[in-house]
Amino acid sequence: MNASLLLLGGLVLLASGCSHGSSAARENPSTAWTADTAYTDEPEDGVRIKGGNSVSARIWALINNGQFAEAEALIVEAKASGLIAAPTAARMLDNIAMLNTRVGQLPATLQRARDFPSQLKDYTLFEVKQMLERKDFSLATKAQLQMVSKIIKNPDRLMEKY
């Protein structure tokens, strides 16, 4: 019984045929030509160069790894060559500036907040975020690290409270 079902299934598959055509029969010479010309070195005016997403992803990876100098250099090059838009480049540079902000650079009114960890004055937001990720509470408590992170990310909102 099982053998006859397998045989019947095999016959159905053979009768239906394979949906894959030969590559030679489906090859379109016009698409091969456009694929070759789509990656030229000099794009026409107003044409976006392919690869912008990979450059953007590479820059964000550098930023997330704390490699700010390399990220800034790549942003300048990518913006100049048109791989990333000016607003995207500005957002990336703003993010780098925020991550490079030292806790000691915060306004004095914010540093006088209750339980403010003054021992972190020489640390940047990037370093504080790393401490939170690693659960390293040797210099400050989790709440203090989170507070510093919030203050640096949005000082205007917190200035209203103090």
mmCIF file of C-alpha atoms in Angstrom:
data_model
loop_
_atom_site.group_PDB
_atom_site.id
_atom_site.type_symbol
_atom_site.label_atom_id
_atom_site.label_comp_id
_atom_site.label_asym_id
_atom_site.label_seq_id
_atom_site.Cartn_x
_atom_site.Cartn_y
_atom_site.Cartn_z
ATOM 1 C CA MET A 1 0.000 0.000 0.000
ATOM 2 C CA ASN A 2 2.791 2.465 0.975
ATOM 3 C CA ALA A 3 4.796 1.601 -2.123
ATOM 4 C CA SER A 4 1.818 2.264 -4.374
ATOM 5 C CA LEU A 5 1.264 5.672 -2.717
ATOM 6 C CA LEU A 6 4.895 6.602 -3.263
ATOM 7 C CA LEU A 7 4.707 5.471 -6.877
ATOM 8 C CA LEU A 8 1.521 7.460 -7.404
ATOM 9 C CA GLY A 9 3.111 10.562 -5.830
ATOM 10 C CA GLY A 10 6.155 10.199 -8.061
ATOM 11 C CA LEU A 11 3.991 9.906 -11.158
ATOM 12 C CA VAL A 12 2.073 13.049 -10.194
ATOM 13 C CA LEU A 13 5.335 14.968 -9.799
ATOM 14 C CA LEU A 14 6.637 13.730 -13.138
ATOM 15 C CA ALA A 15 3.378 14.555 -14.900
ATOM 16 C CA SER A 16 3.261 18.085 -13.508
ATOM 17 C CA GLY A 17 6.752 18.815 -14.793
ATOM 18 C CA CYS A 18 9.397 21.051 -13.399
ATOM 19 C CA SER A 19 8.675 24.772 -13.215
ATOM 20 C CA HIS A 20 12.309 25.677 -13.753
ATOM 21 C CA GLY A 21 13.169 26.469 -17.330
ATOM 22 C CA SER A 22 16.658 26.207 -18.669
ATOM 23 C CA SER A 23 18.777 29.222 -17.858
ATOM 24 C CA ALA A 24 19.608 29.679 -21.537
ATOM 25 C CA ALA A 25 15.955 29.869 -22.509
ATOM 26 C CA ARG A 26 15.106 32.407 -19.782
ATOM 27 C CA GLU A 27 18.173 34.597 -20.165
ATOM 28 C CA ASN A 28 17.299 38.066 -21.339
ATOM 29 C CA PRO A 29 20.174 39.853 -23.032
ATOM 30 C CA SER A 30 18.701 43.290 -22.321
ATOM 31 C CA THR A 31 18.702 42.711 -18.547
ATOM 32 C CA ALA A 32 22.331 41.590 -18.616
ATOM 33 C CA TRP A 33 23.265 44.836 -20.360
ATOM 34 C CA THR A 34 21.413 47.023 -17.841
ATOM 35 C CA ALA A 35 22.957 45.140 -14.936
ATOM 36 C CA ASP A 36 26.416 45.856 -16.331
ATOM 37 C CA THR A 37 25.681 49.548 -16.850
ATOM 38 C CA ALA A 38 23.890 50.051 -13.528
ATOM 39 C CA TYR A 39 27.179 50.017 -11.616
ATOM 40 C CA THR A 40 29.184 52.543 -13.566
ATOM 41 C CA ASP A 41 31.574 54.811 -11.720
ATOM 42 C CA GLU A 42 29.942 58.065 -12.799
ATOM 43 C CA PRO A 43 26.170 58.253 -12.303
ATOM 44 C CA GLU A 44 23.960 60.601 -14.258
ATOM 45 C CA ASP A 45 22.714 63.736 -12.524
ATOM 46 C CA GLY A 46 19.910 62.961 -10.075
ATOM 47 C CA VAL A 47 20.571 59.212 -10.094
ATOM 48 C CA ARG A 48 21.175 57.601 -6.720
ATOM 49 C CA ILE A 49 24.194 55.318 -6.576
ATOM 50 C CA LYS A 50 23.570 51.788 -5.372
ATOM 51 C CA GLY A 51 25.330 50.829 -2.159
ATOM 52 C CA GLY A 52 24.090 53.719 -0.022
ATOM 53 C CA ASN A 53 22.371 51.338 2.371
ATOM 54 C CA SER A 54 25.554 49.369 2.927
ATOM 55 C CA VAL A 55 27.546 52.545 3.549
ATOM 56 C CA SER A 56 24.896 53.744 5.975
ATOM 57 C CA ALA A 57 24.904 50.387 7.757
ATOM 58 C CA ARG A 58 28.700 50.470 7.946
ATOM 59 C CA ILE A 59 28.644 53.957 9.463
ATOM 60 C CA TRP A 60 26.030 52.973 12.063
ATOM 61 C CA ALA A 61 28.128 49.913 12.936
ATOM 62 C CA LEU A 62 31.198 52.110 13.461
ATOM 63 C CA ILE A 63 29.159 54.454 15.655
ATOM 64 C CA ASN A 64 27.781 51.570 17.703
ATOM 65 C CA ASN A 65 31.323 50.251 18.199
ATOM 66 C CA GLY A 66 32.579 53.625 19.383
ATOM 67 C CA GLN A 67 34.805 54.201 16.355
ATOM 68 C CA PHE A 68 33.722 57.824 16.003
ATOM 69 C CA ALA A 69 36.704 59.208 14.058
ATOM 70 C CA GLU A 70 36.366 56.526 11.380
ATOM 71 C CA ALA A 71 32.598 57.038 11.240
ATOM 72 C CA GLU A 72 32.986 60.811 10.838
ATOM 73 C CA ALA A 73 35.497 60.367 8.006
ATOM 74 C CA LEU A 74 33.208 57.892 6.241
ATOM 75 C CA ILE A 75 30.225 60.228 6.690
ATOM 76 C CA VAL A 76 32.124 63.077 5.040
ATOM 77 C CA GLU A 77 33.187 60.866 2.130
ATOM 78 C CA ALA A 78 29.746 59.279 1.689
ATOM 79 C CA LYS A 79 27.987 62.632 1.790
ATOM 80 C CA ALA A 80 30.425 64.157 -0.713
ATOM 81 C CA SER A 81 29.970 61.252 -3.115
ATOM 82 C CA GLY A 82 26.188 61.233 -2.734
ATOM 83 C CA LEU A 83 25.903 57.841 -1.057
ATOM 84 C CA ILE A 84 24.018 59.303 1.902
ATOM 85 C CA ALA A 85 21.725 62.299 2.069
ATOM 86 C CA ALA A 86 22.619 65.448 4.002
ATOM 87 C CA PRO A 87 19.870 64.931 6.637
ATOM 88 C CA THR A 88 21.099 61.391 7.283
ATOM 89 C CA ALA A 89 24.675 62.613 7.615
ATOM 90 C CA ALA A 90 23.548 65.335 10.035
ATOM 91 C CA ARG A 91 21.640 62.791 12.135
ATOM 92 C CA MET A 92 24.700 60.537 12.273
ATOM 93 C CA LEU A 93 26.982 63.413 13.291
ATOM 94 C CA ASP A 94 24.494 64.516 15.959
ATOM 95 C CA ASN A 95 24.435 60.977 17.325
ATOM 96 C CA ILE A 96 28.234 60.904 17.461
ATOM 97 C CA ALA A 97 28.283 64.260 19.259
ATOM 98 C CA MET A 98 25.738 63.012 21.797
ATOM 99 C CA LEU A 99 27.653 59.774 22.428
ATOM 100 C CA ASN A 100 30.865 61.790 22.889
ATOM 101 C CA THR A 101 29.261 64.062 25.480
ATOM 102 C CA ARG A 102 31.016 63.776 28.818
ATOM 103 C CA VAL A 103 28.926 63.691 31.967
ATOM 104 C CA GLY A 104 31.013 66.613 33.292
ATOM 105 C CA GLN A 105 29.846 68.750 30.352
ATOM 106 C CA LEU A 106 26.257 68.737 31.594
ATOM 107 C CA PRO A 107 24.933 72.017 33.000
ATOM 108 C CA ALA A 108 25.681 72.490 36.686
ATOM 109 C CA THR A 109 21.963 72.597 37.524
ATOM 110 C CA LEU A 110 21.575 69.039 36.246
ATOM 111 C CA GLN A 111 24.677 67.879 38.072
ATOM 112 C CA ARG A 112 23.130 69.039 41.328
ATOM 113 C CA ALA A 113 20.227 66.629 40.903
ATOM 114 C CA ARG A 114 19.611 64.202 43.738
ATOM 115 C CA ASP A 115 21.780 61.058 43.446
ATOM 116 C CA PHE A 116 23.745 62.465 40.502
ATOM 117 C CA PRO A 117 26.885 60.311 40.060
ATOM 118 C CA SER A 118 29.618 62.965 40.014
ATOM 119 C CA GLN A 119 32.206 60.179 39.863
ATOM 120 C CA LEU A 120 31.194 59.708 36.209
ATOM 121 C CA LYS A 121 32.160 63.260 35.175
ATOM 122 C CA ASP A 122 35.028 62.016 32.975
ATOM 123 C CA TYR A 123 32.933 59.373 31.194
ATOM 124 C CA THR A 124 31.025 59.778 27.932
ATOM 125 C CA LEU A 125 27.500 58.642 27.175
ATOM 126 C CA PHE A 126 28.976 55.848 25.061
ATOM 127 C CA GLU A 127 30.945 54.562 28.047
ATOM 128 C CA VAL A 128 27.910 54.857 30.315
ATOM 129 C CA LYS A 129 25.825 52.858 27.831
ATOM 130 C CA GLN A 130 28.545 50.205 27.729
ATOM 131 C CA MET A 131 28.467 49.967 31.523
ATOM 132 C CA LEU A 132 24.713 49.440 31.377
ATOM 133 C CA GLU A 133 25.031 46.765 28.687
ATOM 134 C CA ARG A 134 27.764 44.914 30.600
ATOM 135 C CA LYS A 135 25.874 45.401 33.884
ATOM 136 C CA ASP A 136 28.982 46.998 35.338
ATOM 137 C CA PHE A 137 27.733 48.875 38.404
ATOM 138 C CA SER A 138 31.137 49.323 40.040
ATOM 139 C CA LEU A 139 31.144 53.128 39.585
ATOM 140 C CA ALA A 140 27.425 53.863 39.820
ATOM 141 C CA THR A 141 24.132 52.095 40.361
ATOM 142 C CA LYS A 142 21.933 51.053 37.483
ATOM 143 C CA ALA A 143 19.500 53.870 38.298
ATOM 144 C CA GLN A 144 22.320 56.440 38.287
ATOM 145 C CA LEU A 145 23.662 55.208 34.938
ATOM 146 C CA GLN A 146 20.159 55.321 33.455
ATOM 147 C CA MET A 147 19.630 58.826 34.842
ATOM 148 C CA VAL A 148 22.875 60.076 33.281
ATOM 149 C CA SER A 149 21.913 58.475 29.983
ATOM 150 C CA LYS A 150 18.492 60.164 30.015
ATOM 151 C CA ILE A 151 19.959 63.535 30.981
ATOM 152 C CA ILE A 152 22.484 63.492 28.145
ATOM 153 C CA LYS A 153 19.940 62.288 25.579
ATOM 154 C CA ASN A 154 17.316 64.888 26.464
ATOM 155 C CA PRO A 155 18.716 67.688 28.658
ATOM 156 C CA ASP A 156 16.056 70.231 27.658
ATOM 157 C CA ARG A 157 13.219 68.145 29.084
ATOM 158 C CA LEU A 158 15.073 67.531 32.311
ATOM 159 C CA MET A 159 16.163 71.182 32.643
ATOM 160 C CA GLU A 160 12.486 72.031 33.122
ATOM 161 C CA LYS A 161 12.354 69.831 36.243
ATOM 162 C CA TYR A 162 15.369 71.420 37.947
#
